CSV table of C-alpha atoms in Angstrom, one decimal:
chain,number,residue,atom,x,y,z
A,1,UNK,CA,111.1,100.0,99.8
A,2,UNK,CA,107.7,99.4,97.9
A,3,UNK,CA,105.7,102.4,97.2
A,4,UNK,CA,102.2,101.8,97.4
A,5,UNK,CA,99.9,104.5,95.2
A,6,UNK,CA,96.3,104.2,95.5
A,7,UNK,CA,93.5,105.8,93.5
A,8,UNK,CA,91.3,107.6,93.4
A,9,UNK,CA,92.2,109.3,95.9
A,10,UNK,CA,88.1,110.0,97.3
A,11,UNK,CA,85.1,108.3,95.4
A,12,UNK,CA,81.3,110.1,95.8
A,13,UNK,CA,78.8,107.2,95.5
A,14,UNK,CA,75.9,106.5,96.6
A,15,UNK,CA,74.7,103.2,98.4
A,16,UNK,CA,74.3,100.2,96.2
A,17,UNK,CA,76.7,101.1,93.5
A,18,UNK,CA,79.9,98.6,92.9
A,19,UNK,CA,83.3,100.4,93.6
A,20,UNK,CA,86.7,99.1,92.1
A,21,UNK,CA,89.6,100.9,94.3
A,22,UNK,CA,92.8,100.3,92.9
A,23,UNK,CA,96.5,99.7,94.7
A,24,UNK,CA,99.6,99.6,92.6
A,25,UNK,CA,103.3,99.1,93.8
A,26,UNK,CA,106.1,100.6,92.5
A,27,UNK,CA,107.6,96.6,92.5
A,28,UNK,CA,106.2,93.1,92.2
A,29,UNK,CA,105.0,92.1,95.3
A,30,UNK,CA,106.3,88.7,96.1
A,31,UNK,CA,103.4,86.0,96.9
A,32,UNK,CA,100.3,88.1,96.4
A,33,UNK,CA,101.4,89.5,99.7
A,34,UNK,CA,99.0,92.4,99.8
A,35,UNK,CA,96.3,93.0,102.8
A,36,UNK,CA,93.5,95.6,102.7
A,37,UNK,CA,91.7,97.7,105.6
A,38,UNK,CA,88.6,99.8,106.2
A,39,UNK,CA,89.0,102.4,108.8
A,40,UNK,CA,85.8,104.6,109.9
A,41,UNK,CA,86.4,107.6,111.9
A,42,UNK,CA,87.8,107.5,115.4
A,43,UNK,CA,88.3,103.8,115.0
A,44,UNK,CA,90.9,101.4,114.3
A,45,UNK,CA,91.7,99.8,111.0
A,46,UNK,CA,89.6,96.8,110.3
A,47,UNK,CA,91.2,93.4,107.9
A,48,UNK,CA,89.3,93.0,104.8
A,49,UNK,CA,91.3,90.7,102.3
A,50,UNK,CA,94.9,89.5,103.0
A,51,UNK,CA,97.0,86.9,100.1
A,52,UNK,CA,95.6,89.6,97.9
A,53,UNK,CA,92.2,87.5,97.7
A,54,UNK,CA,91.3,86.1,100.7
A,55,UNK,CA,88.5,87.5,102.7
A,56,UNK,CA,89.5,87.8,106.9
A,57,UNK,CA,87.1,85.8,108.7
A,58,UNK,CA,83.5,87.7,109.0
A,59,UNK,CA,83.9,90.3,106.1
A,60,UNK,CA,80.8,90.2,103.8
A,61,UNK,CA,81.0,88.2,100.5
A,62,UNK,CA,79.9,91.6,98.7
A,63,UNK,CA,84.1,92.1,99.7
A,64,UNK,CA,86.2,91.0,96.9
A,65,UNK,CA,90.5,91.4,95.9
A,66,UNK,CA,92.6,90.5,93.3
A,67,UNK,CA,95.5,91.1,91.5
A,68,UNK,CA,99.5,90.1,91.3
A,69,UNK,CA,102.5,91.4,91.0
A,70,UNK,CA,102.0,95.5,90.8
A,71,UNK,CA,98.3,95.5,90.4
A,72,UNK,CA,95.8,95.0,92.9
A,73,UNK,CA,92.2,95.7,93.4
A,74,UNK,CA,89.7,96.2,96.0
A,75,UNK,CA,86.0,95.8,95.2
A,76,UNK,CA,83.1,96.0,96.8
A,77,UNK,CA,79.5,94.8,95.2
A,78,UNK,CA,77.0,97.0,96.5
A,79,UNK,CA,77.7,99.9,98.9
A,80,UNK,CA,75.9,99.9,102.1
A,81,UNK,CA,75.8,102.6,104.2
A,82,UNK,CA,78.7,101.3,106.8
A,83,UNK,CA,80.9,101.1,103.9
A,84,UNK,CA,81.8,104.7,103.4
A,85,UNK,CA,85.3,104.7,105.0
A,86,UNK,CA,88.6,105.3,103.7
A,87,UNK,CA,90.4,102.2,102.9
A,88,UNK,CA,94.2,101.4,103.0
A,89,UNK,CA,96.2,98.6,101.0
A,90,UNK,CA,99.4,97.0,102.4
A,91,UNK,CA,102.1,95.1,101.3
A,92,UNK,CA,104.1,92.5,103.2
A,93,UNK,CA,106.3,90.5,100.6
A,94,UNK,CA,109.0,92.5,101.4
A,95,UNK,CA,108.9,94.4,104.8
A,96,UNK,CA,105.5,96.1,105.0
A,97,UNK,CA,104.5,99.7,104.0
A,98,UNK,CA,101.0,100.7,103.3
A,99,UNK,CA,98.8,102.9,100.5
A,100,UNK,CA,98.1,106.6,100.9
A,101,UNK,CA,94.3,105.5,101.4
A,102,UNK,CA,91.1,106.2,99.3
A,103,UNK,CA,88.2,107.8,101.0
A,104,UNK,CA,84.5,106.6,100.1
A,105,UNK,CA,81.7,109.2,100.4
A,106,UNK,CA,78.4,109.4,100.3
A,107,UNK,CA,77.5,110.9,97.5
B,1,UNK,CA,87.5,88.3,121.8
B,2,UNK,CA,90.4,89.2,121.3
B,3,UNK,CA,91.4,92.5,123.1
B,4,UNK,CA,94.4,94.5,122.5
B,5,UNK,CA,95.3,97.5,124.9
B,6,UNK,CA,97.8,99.9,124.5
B,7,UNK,CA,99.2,102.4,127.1
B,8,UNK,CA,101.8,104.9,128.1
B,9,UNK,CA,101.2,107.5,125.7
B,10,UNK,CA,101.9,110.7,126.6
B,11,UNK,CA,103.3,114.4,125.7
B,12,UNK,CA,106.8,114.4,125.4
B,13,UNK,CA,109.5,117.0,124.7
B,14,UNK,CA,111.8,116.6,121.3
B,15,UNK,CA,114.1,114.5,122.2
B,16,UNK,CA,112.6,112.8,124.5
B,17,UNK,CA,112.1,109.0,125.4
B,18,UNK,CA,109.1,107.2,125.8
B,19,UNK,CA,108.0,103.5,126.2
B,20,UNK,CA,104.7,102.1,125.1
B,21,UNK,CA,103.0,99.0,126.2
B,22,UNK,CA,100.2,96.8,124.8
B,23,UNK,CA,98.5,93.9,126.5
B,24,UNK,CA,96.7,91.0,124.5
B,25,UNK,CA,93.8,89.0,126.1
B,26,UNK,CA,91.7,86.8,124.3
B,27,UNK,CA,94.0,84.7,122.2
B,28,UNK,CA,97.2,82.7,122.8
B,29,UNK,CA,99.5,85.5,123.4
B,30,UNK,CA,102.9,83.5,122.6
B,31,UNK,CA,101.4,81.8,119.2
B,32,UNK,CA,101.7,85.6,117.3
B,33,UNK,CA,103.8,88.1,115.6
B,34,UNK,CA,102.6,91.5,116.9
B,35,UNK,CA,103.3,94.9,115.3
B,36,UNK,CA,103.2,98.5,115.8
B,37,UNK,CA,101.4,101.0,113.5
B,38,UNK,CA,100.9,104.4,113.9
B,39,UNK,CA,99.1,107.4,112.4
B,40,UNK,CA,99.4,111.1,112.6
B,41,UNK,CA,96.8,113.3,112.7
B,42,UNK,CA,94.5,113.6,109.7
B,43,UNK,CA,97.2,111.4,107.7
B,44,UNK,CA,97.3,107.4,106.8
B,45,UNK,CA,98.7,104.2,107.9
B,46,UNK,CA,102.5,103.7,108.8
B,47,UNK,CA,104.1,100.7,109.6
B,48,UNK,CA,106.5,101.0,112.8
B,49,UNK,CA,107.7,97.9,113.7
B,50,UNK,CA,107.1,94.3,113.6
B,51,UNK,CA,108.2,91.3,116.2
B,52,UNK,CA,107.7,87.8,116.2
B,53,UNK,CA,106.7,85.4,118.3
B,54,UNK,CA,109.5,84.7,120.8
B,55,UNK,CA,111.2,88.3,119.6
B,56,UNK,CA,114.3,86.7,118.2
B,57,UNK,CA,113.5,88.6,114.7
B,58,UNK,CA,112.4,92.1,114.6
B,59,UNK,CA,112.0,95.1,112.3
B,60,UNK,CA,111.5,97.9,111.1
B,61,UNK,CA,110.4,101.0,109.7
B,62,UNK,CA,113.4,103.6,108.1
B,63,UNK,CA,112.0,106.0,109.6
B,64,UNK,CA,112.2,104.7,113.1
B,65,UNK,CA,115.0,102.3,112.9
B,66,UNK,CA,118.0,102.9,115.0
B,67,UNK,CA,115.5,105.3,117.8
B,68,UNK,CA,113.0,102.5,118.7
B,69,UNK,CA,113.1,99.5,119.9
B,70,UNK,CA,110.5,96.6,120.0
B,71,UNK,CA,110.3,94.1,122.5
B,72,UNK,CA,107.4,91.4,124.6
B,73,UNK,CA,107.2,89.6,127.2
B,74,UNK,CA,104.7,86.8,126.7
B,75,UNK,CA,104.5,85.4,130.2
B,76,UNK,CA,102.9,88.8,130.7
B,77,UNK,CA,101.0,88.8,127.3
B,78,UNK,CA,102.8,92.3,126.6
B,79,UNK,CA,104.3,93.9,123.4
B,80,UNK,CA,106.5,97.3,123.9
B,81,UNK,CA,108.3,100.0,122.1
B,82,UNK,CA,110.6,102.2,123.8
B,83,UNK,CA,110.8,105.2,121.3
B,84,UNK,CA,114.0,107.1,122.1
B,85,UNK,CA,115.3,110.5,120.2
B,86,UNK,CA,111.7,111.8,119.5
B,87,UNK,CA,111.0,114.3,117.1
B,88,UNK,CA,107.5,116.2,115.9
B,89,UNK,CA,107.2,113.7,113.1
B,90,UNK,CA,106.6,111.0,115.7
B,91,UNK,CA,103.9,112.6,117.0
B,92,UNK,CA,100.9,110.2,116.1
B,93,UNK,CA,98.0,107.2,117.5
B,94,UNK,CA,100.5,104.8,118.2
B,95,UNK,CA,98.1,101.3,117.1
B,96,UNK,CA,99.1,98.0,118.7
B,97,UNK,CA,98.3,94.9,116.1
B,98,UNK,CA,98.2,91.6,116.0
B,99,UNK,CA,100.5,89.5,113.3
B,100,UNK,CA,103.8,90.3,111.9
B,101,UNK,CA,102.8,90.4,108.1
B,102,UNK,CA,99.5,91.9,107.9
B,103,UNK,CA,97.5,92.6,111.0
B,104,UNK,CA,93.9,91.3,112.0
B,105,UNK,CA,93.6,92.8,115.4
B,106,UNK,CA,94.1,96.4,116.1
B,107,UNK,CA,94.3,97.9,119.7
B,108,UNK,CA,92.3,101.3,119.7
B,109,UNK,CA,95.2,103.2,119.6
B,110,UNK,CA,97.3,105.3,122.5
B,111,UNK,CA,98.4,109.2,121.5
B,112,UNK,CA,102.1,110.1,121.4
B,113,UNK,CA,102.4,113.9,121.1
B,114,UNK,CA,106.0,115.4,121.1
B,115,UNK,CA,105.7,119.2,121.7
B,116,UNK,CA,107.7,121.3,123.2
């Protein structure tokens, strides 16, 4: 099974800073197969980025991934206000597990 | 829009069965994977189980595998899990998703709460 290790594990900022969360697996994760989510409170997980890079249809350009094999990255541009959330990673190149999360707050 | 509903959550005693359901409207029901994902409270994601299309491959979690069992039936645009042996650590917001790799529509989620 790939472990999935996120950090940090909360980030205080305040809107309009750029944020770099960070997802590594304990393996290589086959194809760049690596998916991130928001969730907000009391709601479902939302699709950000899936293939590692590519943004799921009406997520903001200020949205951004990257990485390969055991190092991926989630960034976002400039925080607005709806983007404090805690936000989950996920593999899927072999079977599917998911990251521990990393919570942004408002600072 | 795609909607995904789940229902059939409930409290159950340890050991315990229970069988969840999830409808899809919205989309071409037949044409995707679909997955279960749960959550317990206060902690993260966990995959549960994934099926695809026409449910000739499934899968799953370790911590699951051998008690539940996923299943659909696309004429009724419906996705199951029948959750068998239940223990505390089951308890959790059961999600329905869309896809069988990564998941781009979530249900809003249906409690399972095992308790004696």
């Amino acid at each position: 099974e790939i472990v999935l290790t996120q950090s940090p594990g909360t980030l205080s900022l305040s809107p309009g800073e750029r944020v770099t969360l960070s997802c590594r697996a304990s393996q290589s994760v086959s194809s760049d197969s690596v998916a991130w989510y928001q969730q907000k409170p009391g709601q479902a997980p939302r699709v950000l980025i899936y293939g590692a890079s590519s943004r799921a249809t009406g997520i903001p350009h200020r949205f951004s991934g990257r990485g390969s094999g055991t190092d991926f990255t989630l960034s976002i541009s400039r925080l607005e206000p709806e983007d404090f959330a805690v936000y989950y990673c996920q593999q899927y190149g072999s079977s599917r597990s998911f990251g521990q999360g990393t919570k942004v707050e408002i600072k | 829009e795609v909607q995904l509903v789940e229902s059939g959550g409930s409290v159950v005693r340890p050991g315990g069965s229970l069988r969840l359901s999830c409808t899809g409207s919205g989309f071409t029901f037949d044409d995707f994977g679909m997955s279960w994902v749960r959550q317990a409270p206060g902690k993260g994601l966990e995959w549960v189980s994934s099926i695809n299309w026409n449910g000739g491959i499934t899968s799953y979690g370790d911590s699951v595998k051998g008690r539940f069992t996923i299943s659909r039936d696309n004429a009724k645009k419906s996705l199951f899990l029948q959750m068998n042996r239940l223990g505390a650590e089951d308890t959790a917001l059961y999600f329905c998703a869309r896809g069988e790799l990564y998941f781009d529509y979530w249900g809003q989620g249906i409690p399972v709460t095992v308790s004696s």
